[in-house]
Short mmCIF file of C-alpha atoms and ligand atoms in Angstrom, two decimals:
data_model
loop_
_atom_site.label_atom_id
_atom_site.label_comp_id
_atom_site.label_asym_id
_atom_site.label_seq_id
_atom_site.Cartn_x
_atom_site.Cartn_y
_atom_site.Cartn_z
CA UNK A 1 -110.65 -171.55 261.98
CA UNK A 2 -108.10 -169.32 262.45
CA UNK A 3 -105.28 -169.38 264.56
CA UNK A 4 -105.11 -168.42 268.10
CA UNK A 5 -102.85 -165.18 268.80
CA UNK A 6 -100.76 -165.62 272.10
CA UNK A 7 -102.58 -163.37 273.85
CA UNK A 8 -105.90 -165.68 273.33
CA UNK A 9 -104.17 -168.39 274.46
CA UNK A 10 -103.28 -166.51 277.70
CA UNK A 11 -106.42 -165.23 278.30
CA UNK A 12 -108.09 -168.82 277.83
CA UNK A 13 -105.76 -170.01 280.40
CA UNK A 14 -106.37 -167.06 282.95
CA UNK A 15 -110.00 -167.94 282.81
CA UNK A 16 -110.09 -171.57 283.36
CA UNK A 17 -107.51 -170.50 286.16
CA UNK A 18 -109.90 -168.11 287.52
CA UNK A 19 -112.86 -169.79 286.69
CA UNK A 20 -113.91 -166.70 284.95
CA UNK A 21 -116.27 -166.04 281.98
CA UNK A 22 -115.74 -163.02 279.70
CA UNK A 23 -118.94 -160.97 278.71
CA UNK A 24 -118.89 -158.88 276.05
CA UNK A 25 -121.11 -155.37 274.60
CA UNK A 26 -121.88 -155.78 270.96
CA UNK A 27 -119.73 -152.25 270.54
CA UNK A 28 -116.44 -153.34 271.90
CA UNK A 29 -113.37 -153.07 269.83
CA UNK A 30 -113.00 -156.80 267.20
CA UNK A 31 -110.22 -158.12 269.25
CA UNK A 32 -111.98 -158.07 272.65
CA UNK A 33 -115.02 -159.55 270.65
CA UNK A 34 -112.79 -161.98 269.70
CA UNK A 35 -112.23 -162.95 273.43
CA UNK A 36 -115.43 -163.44 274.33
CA UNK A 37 -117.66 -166.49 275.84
CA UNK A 38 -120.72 -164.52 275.29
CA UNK A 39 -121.92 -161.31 273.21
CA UNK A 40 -124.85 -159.29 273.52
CA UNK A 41 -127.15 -156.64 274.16
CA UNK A 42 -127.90 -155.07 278.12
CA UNK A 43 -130.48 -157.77 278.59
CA UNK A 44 -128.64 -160.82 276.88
CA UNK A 45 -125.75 -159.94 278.90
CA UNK A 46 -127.67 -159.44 282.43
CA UNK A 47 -129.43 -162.81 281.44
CA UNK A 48 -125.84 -164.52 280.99
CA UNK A 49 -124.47 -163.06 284.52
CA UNK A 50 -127.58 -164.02 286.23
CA UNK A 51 -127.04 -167.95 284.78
CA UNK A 52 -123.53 -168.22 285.19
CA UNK A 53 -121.51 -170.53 287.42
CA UNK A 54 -118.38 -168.46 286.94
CA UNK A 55 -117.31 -167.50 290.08
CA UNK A 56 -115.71 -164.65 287.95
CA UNK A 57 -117.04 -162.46 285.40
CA UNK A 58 -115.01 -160.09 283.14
CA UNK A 59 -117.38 -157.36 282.03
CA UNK A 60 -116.29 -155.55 278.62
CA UNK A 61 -118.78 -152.81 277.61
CA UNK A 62 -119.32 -149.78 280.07
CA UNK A 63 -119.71 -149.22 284.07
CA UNK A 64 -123.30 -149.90 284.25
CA UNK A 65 -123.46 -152.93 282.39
CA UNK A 66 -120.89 -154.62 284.96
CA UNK A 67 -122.88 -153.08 287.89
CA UNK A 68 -126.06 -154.26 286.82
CA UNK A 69 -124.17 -158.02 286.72
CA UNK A 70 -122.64 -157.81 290.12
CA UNK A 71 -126.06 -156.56 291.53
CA UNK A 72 -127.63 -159.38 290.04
CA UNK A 73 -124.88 -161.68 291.53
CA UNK A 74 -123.60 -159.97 294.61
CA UNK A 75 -121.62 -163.21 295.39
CA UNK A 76 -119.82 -162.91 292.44
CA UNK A 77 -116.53 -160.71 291.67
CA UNK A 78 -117.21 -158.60 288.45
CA UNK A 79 -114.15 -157.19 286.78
CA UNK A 80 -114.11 -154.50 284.55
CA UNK A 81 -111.00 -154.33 282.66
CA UNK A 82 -111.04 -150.30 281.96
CA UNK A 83 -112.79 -148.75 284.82
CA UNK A 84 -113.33 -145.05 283.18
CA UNK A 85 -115.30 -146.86 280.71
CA UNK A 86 -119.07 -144.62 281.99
CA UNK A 87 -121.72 -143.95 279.61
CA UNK A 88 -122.84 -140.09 279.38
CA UNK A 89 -126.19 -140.69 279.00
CA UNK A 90 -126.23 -142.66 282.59
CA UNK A 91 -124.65 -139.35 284.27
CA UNK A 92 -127.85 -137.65 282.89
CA UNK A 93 -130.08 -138.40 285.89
CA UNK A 94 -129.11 -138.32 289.26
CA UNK A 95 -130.92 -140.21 292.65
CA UNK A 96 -131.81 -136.03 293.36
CA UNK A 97 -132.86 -134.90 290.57
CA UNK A 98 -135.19 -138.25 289.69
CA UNK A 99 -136.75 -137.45 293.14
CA UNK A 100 -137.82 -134.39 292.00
CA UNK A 101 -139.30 -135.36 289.00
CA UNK A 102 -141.29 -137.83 291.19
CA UNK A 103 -142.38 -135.19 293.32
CA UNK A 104 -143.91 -133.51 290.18
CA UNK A 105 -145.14 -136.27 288.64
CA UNK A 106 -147.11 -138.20 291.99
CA UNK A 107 -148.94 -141.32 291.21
CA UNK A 108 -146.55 -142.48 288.25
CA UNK A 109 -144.55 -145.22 288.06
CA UNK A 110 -140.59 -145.22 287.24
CA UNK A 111 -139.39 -146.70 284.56
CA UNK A 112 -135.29 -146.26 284.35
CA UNK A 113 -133.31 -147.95 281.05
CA UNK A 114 -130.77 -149.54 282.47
CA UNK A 115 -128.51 -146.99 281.10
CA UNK A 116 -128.52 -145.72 284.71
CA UNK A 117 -126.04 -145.78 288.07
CA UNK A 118 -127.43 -148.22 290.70
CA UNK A 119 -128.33 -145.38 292.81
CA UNK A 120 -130.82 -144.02 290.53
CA UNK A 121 -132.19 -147.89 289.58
CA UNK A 122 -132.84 -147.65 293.90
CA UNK A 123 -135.01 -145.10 293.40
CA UNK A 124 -137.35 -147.07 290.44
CA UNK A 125 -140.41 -149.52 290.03
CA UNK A 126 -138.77 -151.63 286.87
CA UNK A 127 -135.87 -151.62 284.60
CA UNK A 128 -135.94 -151.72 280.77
CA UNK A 129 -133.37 -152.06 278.21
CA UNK A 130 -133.79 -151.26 274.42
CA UNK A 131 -135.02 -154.94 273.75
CA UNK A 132 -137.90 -154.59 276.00
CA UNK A 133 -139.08 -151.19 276.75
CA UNK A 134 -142.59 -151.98 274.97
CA UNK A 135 -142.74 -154.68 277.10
CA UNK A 136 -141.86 -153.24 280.51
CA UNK A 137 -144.15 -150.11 279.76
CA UNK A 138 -147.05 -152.44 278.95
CA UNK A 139 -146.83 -154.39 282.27
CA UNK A 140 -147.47 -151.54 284.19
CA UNK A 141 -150.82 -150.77 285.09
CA UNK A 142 -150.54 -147.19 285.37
CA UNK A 143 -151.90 -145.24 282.33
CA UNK A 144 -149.03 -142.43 283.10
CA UNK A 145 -145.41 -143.54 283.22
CA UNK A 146 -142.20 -141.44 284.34
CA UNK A 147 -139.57 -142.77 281.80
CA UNK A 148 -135.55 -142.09 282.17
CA UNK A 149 -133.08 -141.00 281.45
CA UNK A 150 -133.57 -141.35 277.55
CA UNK A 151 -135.77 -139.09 276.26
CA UNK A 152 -135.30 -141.17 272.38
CA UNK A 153 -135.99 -144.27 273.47
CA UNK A 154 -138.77 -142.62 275.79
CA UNK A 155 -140.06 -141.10 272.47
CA UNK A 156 -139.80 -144.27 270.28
CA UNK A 157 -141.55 -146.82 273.63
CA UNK A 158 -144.37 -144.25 273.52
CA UNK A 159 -144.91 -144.12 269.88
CA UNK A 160 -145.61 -148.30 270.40
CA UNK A 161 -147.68 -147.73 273.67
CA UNK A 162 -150.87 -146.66 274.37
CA UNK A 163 -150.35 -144.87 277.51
CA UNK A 164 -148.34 -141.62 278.46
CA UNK A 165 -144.85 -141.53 278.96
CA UNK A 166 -143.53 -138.72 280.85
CA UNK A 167 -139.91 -137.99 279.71
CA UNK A 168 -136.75 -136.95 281.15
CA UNK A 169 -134.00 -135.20 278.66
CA UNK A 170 -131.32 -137.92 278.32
CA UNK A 171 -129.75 -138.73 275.24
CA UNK A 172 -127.03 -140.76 273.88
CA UNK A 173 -124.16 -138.12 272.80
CA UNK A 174 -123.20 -140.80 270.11
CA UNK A 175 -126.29 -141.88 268.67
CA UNK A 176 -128.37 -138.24 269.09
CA UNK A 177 -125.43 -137.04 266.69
CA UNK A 178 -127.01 -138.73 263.78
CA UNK A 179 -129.29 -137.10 261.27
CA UNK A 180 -131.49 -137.92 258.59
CA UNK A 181 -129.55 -136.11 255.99
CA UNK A 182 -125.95 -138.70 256.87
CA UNK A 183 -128.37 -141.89 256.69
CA UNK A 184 -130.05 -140.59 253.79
CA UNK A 185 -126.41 -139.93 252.05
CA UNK A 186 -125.41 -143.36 253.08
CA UNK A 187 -128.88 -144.61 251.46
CA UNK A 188 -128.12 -143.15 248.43
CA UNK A 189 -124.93 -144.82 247.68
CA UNK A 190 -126.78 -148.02 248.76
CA UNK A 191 -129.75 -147.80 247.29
CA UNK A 192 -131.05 -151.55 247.55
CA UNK A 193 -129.76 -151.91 251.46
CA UNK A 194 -131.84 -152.06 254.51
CA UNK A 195 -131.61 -149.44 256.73
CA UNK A 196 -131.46 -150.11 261.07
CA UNK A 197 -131.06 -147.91 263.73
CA UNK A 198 -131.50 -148.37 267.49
CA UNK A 199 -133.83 -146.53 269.72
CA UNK A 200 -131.65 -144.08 271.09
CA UNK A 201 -131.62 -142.77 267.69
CA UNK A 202 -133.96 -139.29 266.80
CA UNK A 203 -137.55 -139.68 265.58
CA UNK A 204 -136.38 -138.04 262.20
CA UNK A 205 -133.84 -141.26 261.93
CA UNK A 206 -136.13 -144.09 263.10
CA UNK A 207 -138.81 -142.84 261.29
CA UNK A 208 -136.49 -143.43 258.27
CA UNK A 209 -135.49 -147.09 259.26
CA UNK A 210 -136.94 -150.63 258.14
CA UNK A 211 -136.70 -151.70 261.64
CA UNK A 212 -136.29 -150.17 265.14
CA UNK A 213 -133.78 -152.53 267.08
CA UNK A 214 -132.28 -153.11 269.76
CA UNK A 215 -128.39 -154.51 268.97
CA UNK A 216 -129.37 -157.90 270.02
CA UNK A 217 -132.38 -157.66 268.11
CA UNK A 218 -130.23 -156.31 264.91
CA UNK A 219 -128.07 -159.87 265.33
CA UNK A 220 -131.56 -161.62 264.71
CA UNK A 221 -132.77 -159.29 261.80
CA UNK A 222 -129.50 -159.43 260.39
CA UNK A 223 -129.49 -163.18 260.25
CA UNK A 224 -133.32 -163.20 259.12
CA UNK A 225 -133.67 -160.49 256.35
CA UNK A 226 -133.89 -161.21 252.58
CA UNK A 227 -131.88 -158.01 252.32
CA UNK A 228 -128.15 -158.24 250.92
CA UNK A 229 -127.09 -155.59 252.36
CA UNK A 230 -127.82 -153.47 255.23
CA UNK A 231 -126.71 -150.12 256.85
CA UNK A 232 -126.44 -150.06 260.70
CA UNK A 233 -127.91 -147.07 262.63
CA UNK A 234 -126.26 -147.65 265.80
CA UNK A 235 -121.94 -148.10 266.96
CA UNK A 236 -119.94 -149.00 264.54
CA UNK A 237 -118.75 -152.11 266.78
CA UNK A 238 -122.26 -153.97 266.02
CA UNK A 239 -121.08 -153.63 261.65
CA UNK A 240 -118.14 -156.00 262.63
CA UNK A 241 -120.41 -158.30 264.87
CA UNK A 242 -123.21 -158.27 261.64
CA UNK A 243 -120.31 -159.16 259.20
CA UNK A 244 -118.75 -162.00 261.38
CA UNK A 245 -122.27 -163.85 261.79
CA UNK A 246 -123.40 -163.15 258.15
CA UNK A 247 -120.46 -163.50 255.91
CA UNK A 248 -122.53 -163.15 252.93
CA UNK A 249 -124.14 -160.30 253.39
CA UNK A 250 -122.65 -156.62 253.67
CA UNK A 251 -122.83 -154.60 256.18
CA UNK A 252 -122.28 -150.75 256.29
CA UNK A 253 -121.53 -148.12 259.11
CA UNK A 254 -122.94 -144.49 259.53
CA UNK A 255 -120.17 -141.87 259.87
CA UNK A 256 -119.22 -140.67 263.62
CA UNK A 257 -121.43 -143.41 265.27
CA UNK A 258 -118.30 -144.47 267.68
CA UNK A 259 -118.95 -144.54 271.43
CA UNK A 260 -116.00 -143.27 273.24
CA UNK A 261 -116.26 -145.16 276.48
CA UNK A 262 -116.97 -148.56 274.39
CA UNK A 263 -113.47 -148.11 272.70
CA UNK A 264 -111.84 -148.26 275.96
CA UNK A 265 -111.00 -151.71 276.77
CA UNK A 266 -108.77 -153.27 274.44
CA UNK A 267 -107.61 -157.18 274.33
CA UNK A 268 -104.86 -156.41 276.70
CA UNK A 269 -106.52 -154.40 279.56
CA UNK A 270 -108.26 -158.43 279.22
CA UNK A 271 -105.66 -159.94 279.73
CA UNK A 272 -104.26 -157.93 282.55
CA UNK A 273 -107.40 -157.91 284.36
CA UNK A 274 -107.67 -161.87 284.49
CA UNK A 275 -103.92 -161.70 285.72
CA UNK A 276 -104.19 -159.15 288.50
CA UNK A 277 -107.94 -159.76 289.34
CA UNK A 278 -108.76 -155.64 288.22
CA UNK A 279 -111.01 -153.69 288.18
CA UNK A 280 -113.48 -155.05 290.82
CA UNK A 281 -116.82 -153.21 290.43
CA UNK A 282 -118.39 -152.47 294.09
CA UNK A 283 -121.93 -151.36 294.79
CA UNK A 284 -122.63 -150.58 298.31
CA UNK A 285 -125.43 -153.63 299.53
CA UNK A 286 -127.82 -151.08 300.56
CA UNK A 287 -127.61 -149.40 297.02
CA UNK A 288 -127.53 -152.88 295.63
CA UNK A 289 -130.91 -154.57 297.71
CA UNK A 290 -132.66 -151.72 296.47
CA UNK A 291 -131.69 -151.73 292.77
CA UNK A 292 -131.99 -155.43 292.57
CA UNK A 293 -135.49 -155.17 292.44
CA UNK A 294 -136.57 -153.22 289.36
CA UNK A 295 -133.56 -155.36 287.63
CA UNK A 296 -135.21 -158.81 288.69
CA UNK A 297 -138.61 -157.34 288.21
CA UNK A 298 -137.57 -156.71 284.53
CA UNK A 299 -135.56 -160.12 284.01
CA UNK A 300 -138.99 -162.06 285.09
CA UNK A 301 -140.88 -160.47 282.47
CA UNK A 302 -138.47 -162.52 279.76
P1 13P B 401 -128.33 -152.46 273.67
O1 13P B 401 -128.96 -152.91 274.94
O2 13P B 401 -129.29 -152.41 272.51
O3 13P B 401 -127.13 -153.28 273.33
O4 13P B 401 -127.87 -150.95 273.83
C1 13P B 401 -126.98 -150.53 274.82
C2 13P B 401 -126.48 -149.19 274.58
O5 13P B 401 -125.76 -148.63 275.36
C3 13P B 401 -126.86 -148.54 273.34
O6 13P B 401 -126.14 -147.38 273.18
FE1 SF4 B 402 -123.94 -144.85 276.57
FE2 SF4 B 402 -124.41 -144.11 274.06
FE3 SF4 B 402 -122.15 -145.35 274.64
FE4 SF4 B 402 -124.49 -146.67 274.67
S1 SF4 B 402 -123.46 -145.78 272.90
S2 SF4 B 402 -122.87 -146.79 276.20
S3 SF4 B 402 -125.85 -145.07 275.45
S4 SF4 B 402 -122.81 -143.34 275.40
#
């Protein structure tokens, strides 16, 4: 094992001080991964703030990540150590325009990934994340299904459904960037690797891949292939997770697949949010009652 850095051994004292627990995005920088009690994907990490007895949780990923945790645990103070950290996509859809599309679209059912502001998730039937969209679409009765904000993931959930998904134009700025001539490049350098890619990649890019994943589902793959050596279609953050848990395998990144927003908090925005009890993420309890719903709805499908 290697040695703790002062600024671990800080942080582990803050949070037994603050009885805090530190949940962290598979896409954050290695030394906040470093921190953390628990890593994940959106729906490993909601599961982990719903189960908690923390009376604290640190949130490291992006804004509505830590406002889905503190609307599953109102009670709870949620910190987010970088509070500009917002994810484009989310700012795609607003509570107005989504009631509009309803309007158009009567009858059908509203599925929002949870890439979303709680204001929007107030105005859905169920959540999703990239782990269970398939899932989440399939327990709906409803042959007809409005689906935002991402139009990729839409595209990829109705490719595994048989119903009709009725899309909205969201997209991931980092992962829409990526073509099928970069990954087939990359291939061709590795020729004997697997290739992954998440969701909120483009049909001509998961239509290339050995596997459509979500990042928590690319831990599992990664740990479960025969495959020496694989090349990761999603943030660059999930290569260092792969090559931590799998030291003897190899692990390669696409070029430009770096989220902005997920850089943001760094090891000692941590540390100073444990000390001074920053950034506390607040969702108004009328926003928050209605949003819990679609959120619970999706966490008691598994
Ligand atoms: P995951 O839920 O697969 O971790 O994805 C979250 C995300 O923001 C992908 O860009
Ligand atoms: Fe949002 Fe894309 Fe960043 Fe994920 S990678 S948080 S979808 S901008």
């Amino acid at each position: 094992m290697t040695e703790k850095s002062e600024l671990q051994e800080e942080v582990e004292e803050l949070k037994k001080q603050r009885n805090a627990v530190l949940l962290v995005h598979n896409y954050q920088i290695p030394e906040v991964q470093d921190l953390a009690d628990f890593m994940g994907d959106s729906l490993g990490l909601s599961q982990r703030a719903a189960e908690t007895d923390a009376e604290v949780i640190v949130f490291c990923g992006v804004h509505f990540m830590a406002q889905t945790a503190k609307i599953i645990c109102p009670d709870k103070t949620v910190l987010m150590p970088d509070p500009h950290a917002g994810c484009p996509m989310a700012d795609m859809i607003t509570p107005e325009t989504l009631l509009d599309f309803k309007a158009q679209h009567p009858g059908a059912p509203v599925v929002a990934y949870v890439n979303t502001t709680a204001e929007v998730k107030a105005e859905c039937d169920l959540c999703c994340t990239s782990a269970n969209s398939v899932r989440v679409v399939e327990s709906l009765d409803e042959d007809s299904v409005i689906f935002v904000p991402d139009r990729f993931l839409g595209l990829w959930t109705a490719s595994q459904v048989q119903k009709e998904l009725i899309l909205w134009g969201g997209f991931c700025p980092t992962h829409a960037a990526l073509t099928p001539e970069t990954v087939r490049e990359v291939q061709a350098e590795h020729p004997d690797a697997a290739f992954i890619c998440h969701p909120e990649c483009r049909p001509e890019v998961t239509a290339l891949a050995d596997a459509v994943l979500s990042t928590g589902g690319m831990g599992k793959f990664a740990t479960e292939t025969e495959a020496r050596e694989v090349i990761v279609g999603t943030e660059e953050g999930m290569v260092y997770r792969l090559q931590q848990d799998n030291p003897d395998k190899r692990f390669y990144a696409l070029p430009g697949m770096v989220c902005p927003n997920m850089k943001r908090t760094t090891a000692e925005k941590v540390l100073r949010s444990l000390r001074d009890m920053e950034h506390e993420i607040v969702v108004p309890p009328e926003i928050a009652d209605r949003a819990r719903e679609p959120i619970e709805r999706m966490l008691a499908l598994g």
